[in-house]
XYZ file of C-alpha atoms in Angstrom:
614
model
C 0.000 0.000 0.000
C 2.612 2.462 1.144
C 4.446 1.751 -1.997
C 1.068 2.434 -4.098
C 1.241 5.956 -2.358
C 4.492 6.626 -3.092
C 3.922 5.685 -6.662
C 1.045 7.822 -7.226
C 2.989 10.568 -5.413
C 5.745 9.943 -8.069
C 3.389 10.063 -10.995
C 1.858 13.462 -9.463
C 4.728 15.240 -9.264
C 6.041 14.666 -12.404
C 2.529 14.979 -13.875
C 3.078 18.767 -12.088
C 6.633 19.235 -13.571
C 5.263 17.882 -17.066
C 2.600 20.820 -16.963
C 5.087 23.530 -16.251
C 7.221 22.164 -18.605
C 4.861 22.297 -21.194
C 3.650 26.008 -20.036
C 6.987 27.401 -20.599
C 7.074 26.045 -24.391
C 4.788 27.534 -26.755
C 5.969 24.616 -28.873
C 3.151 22.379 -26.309
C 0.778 24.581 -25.017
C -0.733 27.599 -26.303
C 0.114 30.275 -24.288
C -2.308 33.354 -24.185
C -2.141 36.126 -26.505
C 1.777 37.968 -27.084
C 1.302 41.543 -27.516
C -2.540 42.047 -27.541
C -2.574 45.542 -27.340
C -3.567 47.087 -30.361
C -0.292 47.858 -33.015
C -1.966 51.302 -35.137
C -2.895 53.883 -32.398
C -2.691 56.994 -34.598
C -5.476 54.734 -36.792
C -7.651 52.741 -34.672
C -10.875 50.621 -35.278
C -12.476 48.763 -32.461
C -13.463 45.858 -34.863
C -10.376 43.695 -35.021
C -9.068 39.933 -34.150
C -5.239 39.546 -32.824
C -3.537 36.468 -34.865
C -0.846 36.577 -32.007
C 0.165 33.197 -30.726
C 0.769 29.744 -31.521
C 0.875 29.056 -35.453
C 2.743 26.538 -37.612
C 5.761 26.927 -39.437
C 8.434 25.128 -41.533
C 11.926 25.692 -42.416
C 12.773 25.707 -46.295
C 16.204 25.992 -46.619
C 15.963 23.915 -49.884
C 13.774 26.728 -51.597
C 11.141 23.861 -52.953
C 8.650 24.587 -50.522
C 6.190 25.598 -53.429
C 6.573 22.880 -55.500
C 5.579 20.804 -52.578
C 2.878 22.105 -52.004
C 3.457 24.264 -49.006
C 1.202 27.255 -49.961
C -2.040 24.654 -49.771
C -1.122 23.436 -46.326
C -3.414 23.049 -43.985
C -0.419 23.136 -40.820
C 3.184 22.528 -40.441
C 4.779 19.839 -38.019
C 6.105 22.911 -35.820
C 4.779 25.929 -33.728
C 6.203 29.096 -33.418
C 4.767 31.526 -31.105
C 4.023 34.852 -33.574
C 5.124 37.876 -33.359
C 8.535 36.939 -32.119
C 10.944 36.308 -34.930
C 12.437 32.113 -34.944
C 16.287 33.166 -34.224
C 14.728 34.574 -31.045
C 14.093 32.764 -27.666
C 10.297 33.857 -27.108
C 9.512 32.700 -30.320
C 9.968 28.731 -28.876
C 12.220 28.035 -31.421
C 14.925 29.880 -31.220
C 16.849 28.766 -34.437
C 20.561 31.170 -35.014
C 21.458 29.872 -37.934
C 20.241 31.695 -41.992
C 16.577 31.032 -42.471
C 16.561 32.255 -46.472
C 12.964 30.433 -46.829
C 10.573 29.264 -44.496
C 6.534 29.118 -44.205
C 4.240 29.636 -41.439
C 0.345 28.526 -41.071
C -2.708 29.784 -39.163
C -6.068 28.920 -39.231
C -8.554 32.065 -38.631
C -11.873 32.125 -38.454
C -13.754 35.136 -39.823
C -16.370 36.731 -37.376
C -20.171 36.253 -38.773
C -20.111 39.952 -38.451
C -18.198 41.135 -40.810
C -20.540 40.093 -43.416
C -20.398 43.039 -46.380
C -17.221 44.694 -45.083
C -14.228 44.048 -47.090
C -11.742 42.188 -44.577
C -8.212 43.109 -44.250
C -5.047 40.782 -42.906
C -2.885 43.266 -41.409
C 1.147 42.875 -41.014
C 3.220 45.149 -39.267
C 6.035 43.623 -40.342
C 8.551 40.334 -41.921
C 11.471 40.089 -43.161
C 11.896 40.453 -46.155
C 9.486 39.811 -48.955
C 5.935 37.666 -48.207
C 3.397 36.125 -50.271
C 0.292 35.339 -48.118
C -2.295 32.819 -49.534
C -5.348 31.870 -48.199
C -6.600 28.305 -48.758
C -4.035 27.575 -51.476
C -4.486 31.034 -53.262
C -2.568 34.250 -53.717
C -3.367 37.526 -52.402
C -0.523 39.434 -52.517
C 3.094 39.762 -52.762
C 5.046 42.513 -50.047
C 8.786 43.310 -49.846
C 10.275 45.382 -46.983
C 11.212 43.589 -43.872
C 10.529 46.907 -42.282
C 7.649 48.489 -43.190
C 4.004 47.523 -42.563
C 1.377 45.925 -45.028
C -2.017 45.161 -45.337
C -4.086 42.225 -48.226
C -7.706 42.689 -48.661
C -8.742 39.036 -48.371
C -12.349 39.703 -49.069
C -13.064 37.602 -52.233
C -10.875 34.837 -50.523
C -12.772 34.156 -47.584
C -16.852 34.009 -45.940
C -17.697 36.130 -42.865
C -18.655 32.988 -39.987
C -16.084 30.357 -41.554
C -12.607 28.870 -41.299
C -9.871 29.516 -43.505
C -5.907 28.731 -44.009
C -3.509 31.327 -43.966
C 0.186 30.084 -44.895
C 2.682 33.236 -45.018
C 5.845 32.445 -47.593
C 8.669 34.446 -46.301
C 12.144 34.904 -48.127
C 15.154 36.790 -46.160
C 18.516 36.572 -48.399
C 20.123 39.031 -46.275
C 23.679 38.499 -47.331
C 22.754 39.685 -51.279
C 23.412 43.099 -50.714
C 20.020 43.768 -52.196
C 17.640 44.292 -49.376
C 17.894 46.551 -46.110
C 19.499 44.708 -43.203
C 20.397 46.958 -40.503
C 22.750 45.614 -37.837
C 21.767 41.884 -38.746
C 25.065 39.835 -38.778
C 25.382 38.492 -42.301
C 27.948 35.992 -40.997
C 26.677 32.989 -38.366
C 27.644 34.681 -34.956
C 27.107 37.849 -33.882
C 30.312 40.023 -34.077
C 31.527 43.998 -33.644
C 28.244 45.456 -34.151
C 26.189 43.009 -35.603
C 23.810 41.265 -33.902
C 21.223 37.799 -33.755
C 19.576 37.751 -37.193
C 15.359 38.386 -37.842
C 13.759 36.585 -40.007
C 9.919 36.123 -41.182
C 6.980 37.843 -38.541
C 8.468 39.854 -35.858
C 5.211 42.895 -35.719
C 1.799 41.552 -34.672
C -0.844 40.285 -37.117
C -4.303 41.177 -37.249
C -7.610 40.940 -39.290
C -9.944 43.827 -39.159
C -13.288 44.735 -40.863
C -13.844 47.838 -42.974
C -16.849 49.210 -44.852
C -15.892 49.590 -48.428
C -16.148 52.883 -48.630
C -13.815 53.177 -45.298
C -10.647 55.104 -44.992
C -7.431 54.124 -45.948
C -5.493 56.457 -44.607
C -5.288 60.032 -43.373
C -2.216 62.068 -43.328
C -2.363 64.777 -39.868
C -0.472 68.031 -40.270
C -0.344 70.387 -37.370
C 0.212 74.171 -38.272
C 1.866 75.432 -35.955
C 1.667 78.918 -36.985
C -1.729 79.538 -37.758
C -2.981 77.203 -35.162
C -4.900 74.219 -36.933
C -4.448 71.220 -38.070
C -5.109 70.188 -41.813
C -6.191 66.451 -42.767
C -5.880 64.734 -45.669
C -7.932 61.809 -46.422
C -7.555 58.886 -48.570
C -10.632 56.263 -49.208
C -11.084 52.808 -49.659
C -13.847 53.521 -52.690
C -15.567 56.821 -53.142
C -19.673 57.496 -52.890
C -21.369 60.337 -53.897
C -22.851 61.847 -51.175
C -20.488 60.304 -48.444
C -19.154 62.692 -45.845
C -15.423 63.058 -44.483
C -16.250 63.815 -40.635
C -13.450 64.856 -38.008
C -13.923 65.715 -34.511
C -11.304 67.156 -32.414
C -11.081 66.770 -28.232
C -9.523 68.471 -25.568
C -9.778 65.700 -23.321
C -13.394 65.078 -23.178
C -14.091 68.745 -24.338
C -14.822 68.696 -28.471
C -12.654 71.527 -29.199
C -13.266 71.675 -33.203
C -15.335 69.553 -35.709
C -15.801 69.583 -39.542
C -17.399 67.834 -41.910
C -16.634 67.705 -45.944
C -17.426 65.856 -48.747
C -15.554 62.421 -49.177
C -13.083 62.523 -52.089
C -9.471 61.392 -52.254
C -8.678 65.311 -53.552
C -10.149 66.942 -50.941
C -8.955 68.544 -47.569
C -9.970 69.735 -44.343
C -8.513 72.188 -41.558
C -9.670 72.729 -37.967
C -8.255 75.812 -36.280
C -8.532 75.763 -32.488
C -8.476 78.695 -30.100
C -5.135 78.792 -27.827
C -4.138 75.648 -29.000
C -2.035 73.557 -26.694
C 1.337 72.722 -27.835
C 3.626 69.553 -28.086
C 7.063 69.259 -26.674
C 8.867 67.311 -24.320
C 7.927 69.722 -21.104
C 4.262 69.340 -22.012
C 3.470 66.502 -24.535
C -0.100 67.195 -24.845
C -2.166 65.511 -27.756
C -5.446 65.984 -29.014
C -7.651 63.107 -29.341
C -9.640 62.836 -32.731
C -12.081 60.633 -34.167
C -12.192 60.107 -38.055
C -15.612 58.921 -39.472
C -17.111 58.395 -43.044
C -20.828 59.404 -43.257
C -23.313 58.529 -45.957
C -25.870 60.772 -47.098
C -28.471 59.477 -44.399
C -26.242 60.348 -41.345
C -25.268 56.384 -41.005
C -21.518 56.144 -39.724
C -19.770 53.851 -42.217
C -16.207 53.797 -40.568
C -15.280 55.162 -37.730
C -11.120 55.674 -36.713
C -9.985 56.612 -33.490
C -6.710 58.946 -33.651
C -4.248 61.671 -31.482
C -2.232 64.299 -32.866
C 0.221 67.050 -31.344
C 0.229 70.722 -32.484
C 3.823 70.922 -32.512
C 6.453 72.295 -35.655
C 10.348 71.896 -36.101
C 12.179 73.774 -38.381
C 15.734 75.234 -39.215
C 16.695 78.682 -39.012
C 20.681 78.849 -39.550
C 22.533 76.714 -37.461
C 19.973 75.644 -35.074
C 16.772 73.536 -35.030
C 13.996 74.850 -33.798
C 10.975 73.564 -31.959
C 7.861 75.358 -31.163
C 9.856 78.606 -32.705
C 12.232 78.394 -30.307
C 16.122 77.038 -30.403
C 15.805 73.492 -28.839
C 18.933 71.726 -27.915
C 18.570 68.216 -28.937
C 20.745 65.452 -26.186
C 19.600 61.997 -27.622
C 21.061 58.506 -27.336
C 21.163 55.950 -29.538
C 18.606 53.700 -29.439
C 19.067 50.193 -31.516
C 15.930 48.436 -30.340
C 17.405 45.113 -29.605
C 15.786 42.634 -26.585
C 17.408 39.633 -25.005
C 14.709 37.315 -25.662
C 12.995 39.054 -28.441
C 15.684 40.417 -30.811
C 13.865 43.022 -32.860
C 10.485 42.489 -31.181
C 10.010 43.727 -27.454
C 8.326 41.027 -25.080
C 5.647 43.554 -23.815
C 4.135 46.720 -24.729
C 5.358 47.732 -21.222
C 8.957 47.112 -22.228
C 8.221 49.915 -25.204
C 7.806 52.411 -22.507
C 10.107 51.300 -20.249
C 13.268 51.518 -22.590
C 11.695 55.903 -23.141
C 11.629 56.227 -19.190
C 14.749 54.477 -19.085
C 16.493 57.439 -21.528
C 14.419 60.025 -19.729
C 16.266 58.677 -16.497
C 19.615 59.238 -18.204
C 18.886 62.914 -18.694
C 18.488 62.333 -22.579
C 15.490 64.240 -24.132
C 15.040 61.958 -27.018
C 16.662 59.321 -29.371
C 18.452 58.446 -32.558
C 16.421 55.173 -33.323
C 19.006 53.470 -35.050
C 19.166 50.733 -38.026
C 15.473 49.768 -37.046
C 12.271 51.124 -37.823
C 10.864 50.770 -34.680
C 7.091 49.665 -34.484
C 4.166 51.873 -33.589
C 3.419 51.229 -30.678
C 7.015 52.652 -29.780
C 6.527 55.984 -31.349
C 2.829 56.450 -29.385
C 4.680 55.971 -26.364
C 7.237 58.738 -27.464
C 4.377 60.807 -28.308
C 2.744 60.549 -24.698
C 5.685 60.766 -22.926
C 7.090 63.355 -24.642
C 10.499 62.141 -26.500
C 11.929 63.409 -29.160
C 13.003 60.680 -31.870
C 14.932 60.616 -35.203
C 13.459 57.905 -37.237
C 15.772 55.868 -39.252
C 15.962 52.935 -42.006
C 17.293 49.391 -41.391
C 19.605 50.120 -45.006
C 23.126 48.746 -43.622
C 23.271 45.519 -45.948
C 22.472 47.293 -48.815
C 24.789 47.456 -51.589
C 24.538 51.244 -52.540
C 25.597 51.408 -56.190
C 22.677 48.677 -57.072
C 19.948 49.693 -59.105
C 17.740 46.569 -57.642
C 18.851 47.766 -54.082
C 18.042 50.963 -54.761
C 14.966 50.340 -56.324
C 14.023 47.976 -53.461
C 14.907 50.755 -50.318
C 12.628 53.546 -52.420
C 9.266 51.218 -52.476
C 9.736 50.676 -48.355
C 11.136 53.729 -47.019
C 8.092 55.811 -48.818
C 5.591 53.277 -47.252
C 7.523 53.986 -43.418
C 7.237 57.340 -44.098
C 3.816 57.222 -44.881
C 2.903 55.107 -42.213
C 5.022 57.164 -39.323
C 4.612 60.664 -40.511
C 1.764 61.759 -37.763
C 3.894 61.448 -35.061
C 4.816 64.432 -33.343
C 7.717 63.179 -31.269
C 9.628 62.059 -34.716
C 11.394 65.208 -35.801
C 14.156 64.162 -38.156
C 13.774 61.480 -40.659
C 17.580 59.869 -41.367
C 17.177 57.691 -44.802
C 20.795 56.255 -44.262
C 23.506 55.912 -41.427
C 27.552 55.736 -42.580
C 26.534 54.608 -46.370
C 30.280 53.036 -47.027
C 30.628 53.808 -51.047
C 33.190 52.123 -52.605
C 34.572 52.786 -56.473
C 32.542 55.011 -58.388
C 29.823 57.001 -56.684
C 27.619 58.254 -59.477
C 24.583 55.975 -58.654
C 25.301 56.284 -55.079
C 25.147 60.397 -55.268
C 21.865 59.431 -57.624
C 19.992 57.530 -55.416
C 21.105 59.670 -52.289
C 19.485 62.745 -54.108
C 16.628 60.394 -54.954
C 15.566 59.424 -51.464
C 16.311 63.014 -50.133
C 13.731 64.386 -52.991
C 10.742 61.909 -52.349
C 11.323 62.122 -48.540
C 10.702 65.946 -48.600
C 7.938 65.030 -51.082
C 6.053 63.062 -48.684
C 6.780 65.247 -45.366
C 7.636 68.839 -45.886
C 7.560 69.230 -42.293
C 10.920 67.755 -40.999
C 14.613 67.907 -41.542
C 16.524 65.036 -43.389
C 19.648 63.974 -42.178
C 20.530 62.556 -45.406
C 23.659 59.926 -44.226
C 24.065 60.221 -40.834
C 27.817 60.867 -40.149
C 29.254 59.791 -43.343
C 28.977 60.491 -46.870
C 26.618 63.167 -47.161
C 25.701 64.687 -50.606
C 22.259 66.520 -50.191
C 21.334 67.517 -46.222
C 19.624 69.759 -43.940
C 21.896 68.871 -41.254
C 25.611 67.902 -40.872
C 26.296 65.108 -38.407
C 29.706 63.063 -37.475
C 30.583 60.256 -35.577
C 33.925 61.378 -33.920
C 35.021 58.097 -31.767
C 37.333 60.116 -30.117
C 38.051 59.117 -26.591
C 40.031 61.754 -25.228
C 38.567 64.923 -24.511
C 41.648 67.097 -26.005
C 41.841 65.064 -29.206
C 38.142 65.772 -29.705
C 38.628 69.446 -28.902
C 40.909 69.368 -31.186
C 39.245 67.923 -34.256
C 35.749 69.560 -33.801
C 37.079 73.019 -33.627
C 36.052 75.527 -36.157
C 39.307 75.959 -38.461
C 40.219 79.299 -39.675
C 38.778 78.906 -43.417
C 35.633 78.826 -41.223
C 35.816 75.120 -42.636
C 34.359 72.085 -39.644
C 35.351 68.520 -39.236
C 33.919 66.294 -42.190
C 34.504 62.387 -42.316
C 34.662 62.471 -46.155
C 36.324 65.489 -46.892
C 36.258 66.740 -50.647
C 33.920 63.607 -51.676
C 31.270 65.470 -49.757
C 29.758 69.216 -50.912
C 30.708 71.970 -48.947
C 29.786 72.420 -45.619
C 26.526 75.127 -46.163
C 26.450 76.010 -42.493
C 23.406 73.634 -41.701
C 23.146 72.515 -37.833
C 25.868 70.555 -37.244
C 25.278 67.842 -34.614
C 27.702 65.092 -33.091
C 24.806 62.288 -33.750
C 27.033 59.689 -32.320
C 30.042 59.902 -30.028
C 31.331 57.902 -26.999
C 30.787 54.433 -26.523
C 32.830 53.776 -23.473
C 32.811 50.359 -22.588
C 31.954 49.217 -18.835
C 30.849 45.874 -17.490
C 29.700 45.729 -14.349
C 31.470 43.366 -12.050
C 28.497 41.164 -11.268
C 27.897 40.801 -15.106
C 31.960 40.212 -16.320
C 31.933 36.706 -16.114
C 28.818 36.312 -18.086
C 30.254 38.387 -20.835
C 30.870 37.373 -24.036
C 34.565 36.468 -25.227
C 34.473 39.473 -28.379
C 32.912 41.941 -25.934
C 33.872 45.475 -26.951
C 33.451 49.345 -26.523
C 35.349 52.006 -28.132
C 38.655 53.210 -27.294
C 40.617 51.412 -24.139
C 38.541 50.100 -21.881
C 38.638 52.613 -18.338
C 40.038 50.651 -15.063
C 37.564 52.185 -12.887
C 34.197 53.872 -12.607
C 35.851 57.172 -11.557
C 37.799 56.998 -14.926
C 34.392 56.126 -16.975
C 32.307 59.022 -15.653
C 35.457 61.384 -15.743
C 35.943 60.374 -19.594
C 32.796 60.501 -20.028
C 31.650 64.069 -18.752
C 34.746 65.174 -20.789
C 33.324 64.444 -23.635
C 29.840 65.815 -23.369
C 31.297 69.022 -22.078
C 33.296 69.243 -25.478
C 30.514 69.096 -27.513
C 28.890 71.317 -25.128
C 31.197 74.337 -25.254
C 31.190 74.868 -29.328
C 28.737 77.441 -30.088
C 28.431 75.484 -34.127
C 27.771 72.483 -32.338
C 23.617 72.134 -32.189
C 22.735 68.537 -30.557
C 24.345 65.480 -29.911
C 23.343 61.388 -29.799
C 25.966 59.890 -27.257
C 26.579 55.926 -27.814
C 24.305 54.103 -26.563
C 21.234 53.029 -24.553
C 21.783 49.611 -23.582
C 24.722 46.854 -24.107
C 23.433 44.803 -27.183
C 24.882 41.448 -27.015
C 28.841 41.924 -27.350
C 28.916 45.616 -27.678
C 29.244 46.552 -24.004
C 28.965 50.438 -24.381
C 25.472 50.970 -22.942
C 24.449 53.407 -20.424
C 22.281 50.417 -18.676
C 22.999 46.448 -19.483
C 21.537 44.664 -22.002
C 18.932 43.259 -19.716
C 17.736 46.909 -18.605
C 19.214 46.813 -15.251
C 21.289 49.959 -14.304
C 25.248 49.671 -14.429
C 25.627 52.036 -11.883
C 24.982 52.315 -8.920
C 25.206 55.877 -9.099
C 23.094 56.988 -12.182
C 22.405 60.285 -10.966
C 25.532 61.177 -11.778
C 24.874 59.804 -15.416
C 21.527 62.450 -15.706
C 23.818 65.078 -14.256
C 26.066 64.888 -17.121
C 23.205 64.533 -20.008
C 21.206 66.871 -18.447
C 23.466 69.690 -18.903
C 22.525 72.448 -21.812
C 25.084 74.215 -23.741
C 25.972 78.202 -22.376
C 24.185 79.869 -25.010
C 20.765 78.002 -23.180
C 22.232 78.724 -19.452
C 23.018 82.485 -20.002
């Protein structure tokens, strides 16, 4: 008998063990919902299903996936836990080798609901190029690991029933013909390139539209004149359909227009005293977006936020709200232990801006990642200031097909990321490395500048950050210096009235546009309790200091450089966190502070330049 017990003790303990087993691996048990919040807040609807979660996948590293067949399956052998990317750890697969192919599988059923409204299967983002079918069939094609995407699957599937989704993804990031960013293109992660993403890594979700619904609506505050202009694009255009916006002060309505719906038209609401947008007071205005038809009946209704807010150059200096603002960002690379491009939470979005904000930094250089939306809303509420960037390291700058291949995704991030006031630079490229002749380089530099300007007349372009510029509105360097003198030295103004330039007399002239140190520093420091869990190519710039006293003395050197040049307008010091063997992070790689005195860290990027303290 007593043995009996003891058995069935046995088998109850490692039934226990078994379960928690299985509810750590999404590969047994379907674990609830990753990132549920909703990814668009600048363009919500409130009828929408999250495809988060558990779906199927398959590796194809043969490339023959098709002709067997994959894009009719009906489920793979394996589960991958969506949106987290398969290199990373929360995904529950954690593969590190190249995925070049590979398929996933989901099957969604469509709400009896959405009967009449066309359907959309939303993306906001895999790398690199997609084709999505549904139940064996095509519905579109996507390229740009970056950017987000959308496939009206109307005519594919019935409101109330099942359907298969497979997603084909193909990532050849080592062909020098797609954007890459700081993805290693060799197997382990080295200098400053990190784990690899491949396939989903931004949430999917279906959502119902009526089919005369918006597709998009580009937000423009005026500043000056104290309104904000909208500019509405539809799904389908009815006579007699209204364009309706309402603006709030909190719960107050503050302004409201209506117009007739056409893709050529355009509306502006001017508000009394409006409120303004910056970093001391990030207020936004909530708005609501609705398409009317001629009886009154709302056909589509979008919530929405927007900041009355302007940036501009006069001279030398940026300006926000009219006034010279003294930009002291970090760099921000958007990297997560467990997640690699994709943060675990929505909470960990926010946490990384309060982080900065702890630092003393007033915004960020987001760097070789086009961060997600849900990132920039948080910026927006919390009032940071953010340059937004392209992933384009890995692109071969002299290709026509890469060229042609950044200029299709960059316009749709623009597009997409526009509305948000806390972005106030857009940065096409960062330290484009031109080799041989430069023609088509110079071509396609000119190229992006031009359609970027074309799309958002409202912000400066830092055309190559802190390399080969050839068309800019500011001038940015990377001086790696790591002793305050030498640094002096080379950022003084010479007597020609000439400034430091990485590329000398391959770049134009220096036109006396702000000139801002957008990255400098990088000190190394590990942390005692973290050295013997560091990697073996771990690495900072410049020698590594012996002690904290010689890291914040180096340190506060070389902010108060930059500080004391009058033609110096901003700085971005390197960087936010450790990322994997790059040990140069104001905090560790896991978030956790590497000093036990940060204070003295906010001191030091909290101080303004003279010209501000006088």
């Amino acid at each position: 008998m007593k043995t009996k017990i003891k058995d069935f003790l046995l088998l109850g303990l490692f039934a226990l063990a078994s379960i928690g087993l299985q509810a750590q691996n999404p590969e047994k048990v379907d674990s609830p919902i990753p990132r549920p919040e909703y990814p668009r807040p600048q363009f919500e609807r409130s009828d929408w299903v999250n495809l988060n979660g558990t779906w199927t996948y398959a590796f194809d590293f043969g490339k023959s996936g098709r002709d067997r067949g994959f894009q009719k399956s009906d489920g793979f052998d394996k589960k991958i836990r969506v949106p987290f990317c398969p290199e990373s750890e929360l995904s529950g697969v954690g593969h590190k080798d190249f995925i070049e192919t590979m398929w996933y599988h989901k099957t969604v059923k469509i709400p009896a609901n959405w009967d009449g409204r066309r359907i959309l299967l939303n993306f906001g983002a895999v790398d690199y190029e997609s084709e999505v079918f549904v139940d064996g069939k095509s519905v579109g094609t996507h390229w740009g690991g970056s950017s987000s995407f959308s496939h009206d699957i109307t005519s594919f599937v019935k409101a109330g029933q099942e359907h298969d989704v497979v997603v084909y993804v193909r990532d050849e990031n080592r062909s020098g013909n797609q954007p890459v960013g700081k993805q290693c293109t060799s197997f382990g992660s080295r200098g400053c390139f990190y784990t690899r993403t491949t396939g989903i890594w931004q949430t999917v979700w279906m959502e119902a539209v009526n089919t005369a619904g918006l597709r998009d609506c580009n937000i423009t505050p005026d500043y000056d004149n104290n309104r904000f202009i909208f500019r509405p694009r539809f799904r389908s255009i009815q006579q007699g359909n209204k364009f309706r916006v309402s603006v709030f002060d909190g719960k107050r309505l503050v302004g409201k227009r209506e117009i007739q719906a056409s893709n050529t038209a355009y509306c502006d609401i001017r508000l009394r005293k409006a409120k303004s947008w910056s970093p001391e007071s990030p207020f936004l205005y909530d708005i609501v977006l609705e398409v009317i038809d001629r009886k009154g009946n709302v056909l589509d209704k979008v919530n929405s936020y927007a900041g009355m807010r302007k940036i501009h150059i006069e001279g030398n200096r940026v300006f926000l709200n009219n006034k010279p603002y003294y930009q002291r960002l970090v760099l921000d690379q958007g990297f997560y232990p467990k997640g690699v491009w994709t943060a675990p939470s929505d909470d960990a979005l926010k946490r990384d801006i309060e982080l900065s904000m702890a630092a003393g930094f007033n915004g960020a250089r987001l760097h070789q990642k086009v961060f997600e939306e849900r990132f920039h809303y948080w910026a927006d509420k919390l009032g940071y200031l953010t340059w937004g960037e392209s992933a384009n390291w890995g692109l071969s700058h002299n290709s026509t097909e890469a060229a042609r291949n950044f200029l299709s995704e960059w316009e749709e991030i623009v597009v997409r990321d526009r509305n948000h006031p806390s972005i106030v630079t857009w940065t096409p490229f960062n330290e484009t490395w031109v080799s041989g002749e430069s023609r088509q380089y110079n071509r396609f530099a000119i190229d992006v500048f031009d359609l970027t300007h074309n799309l958002d007349p409202t912000r400066p372009i830092n055309d190559a950050s802190g390399w080969r510029h050839v068309v800019t509105d500011i001038w940015t360097v990377h001086p790696y210096d790591q002793d305050p003198e030498s640094l002096r030295k080379k950022l003084s103004v010479r007597a020609d009235g000439g400034v430091y330039k990485h590329h000398g007399d391959k770049e134009p002239p220096y036109a006396g546009q702000p000139y801002i140190i957008d990255e400098y520093g990088g000190i190394k420091w590990v942390p005692k309790s973290k050295r013997k869990d560091s990697a073996s190519n771990s690495w900072g710039y410049g020698n590594d200091p012996k002690t904290e006293e010689e890291f914040f003395t180096r340190l506060e050197g070389l902010t108060d450089v930059i500080l004391s040049f009058d033609h110096i307008w901003g700085y971005c010091y390197t960087q936010l966190t450790d990322v994997e063997q790059e040990q140069n992070g104001v905090y560790n790689f896991d978030r956790t502070p590497k000093f036990e005195n940060m204070e003295r860290i906010k001191k030091i990027f909290s101080k303004t330049p003279k010209e501000l303290t006088n």
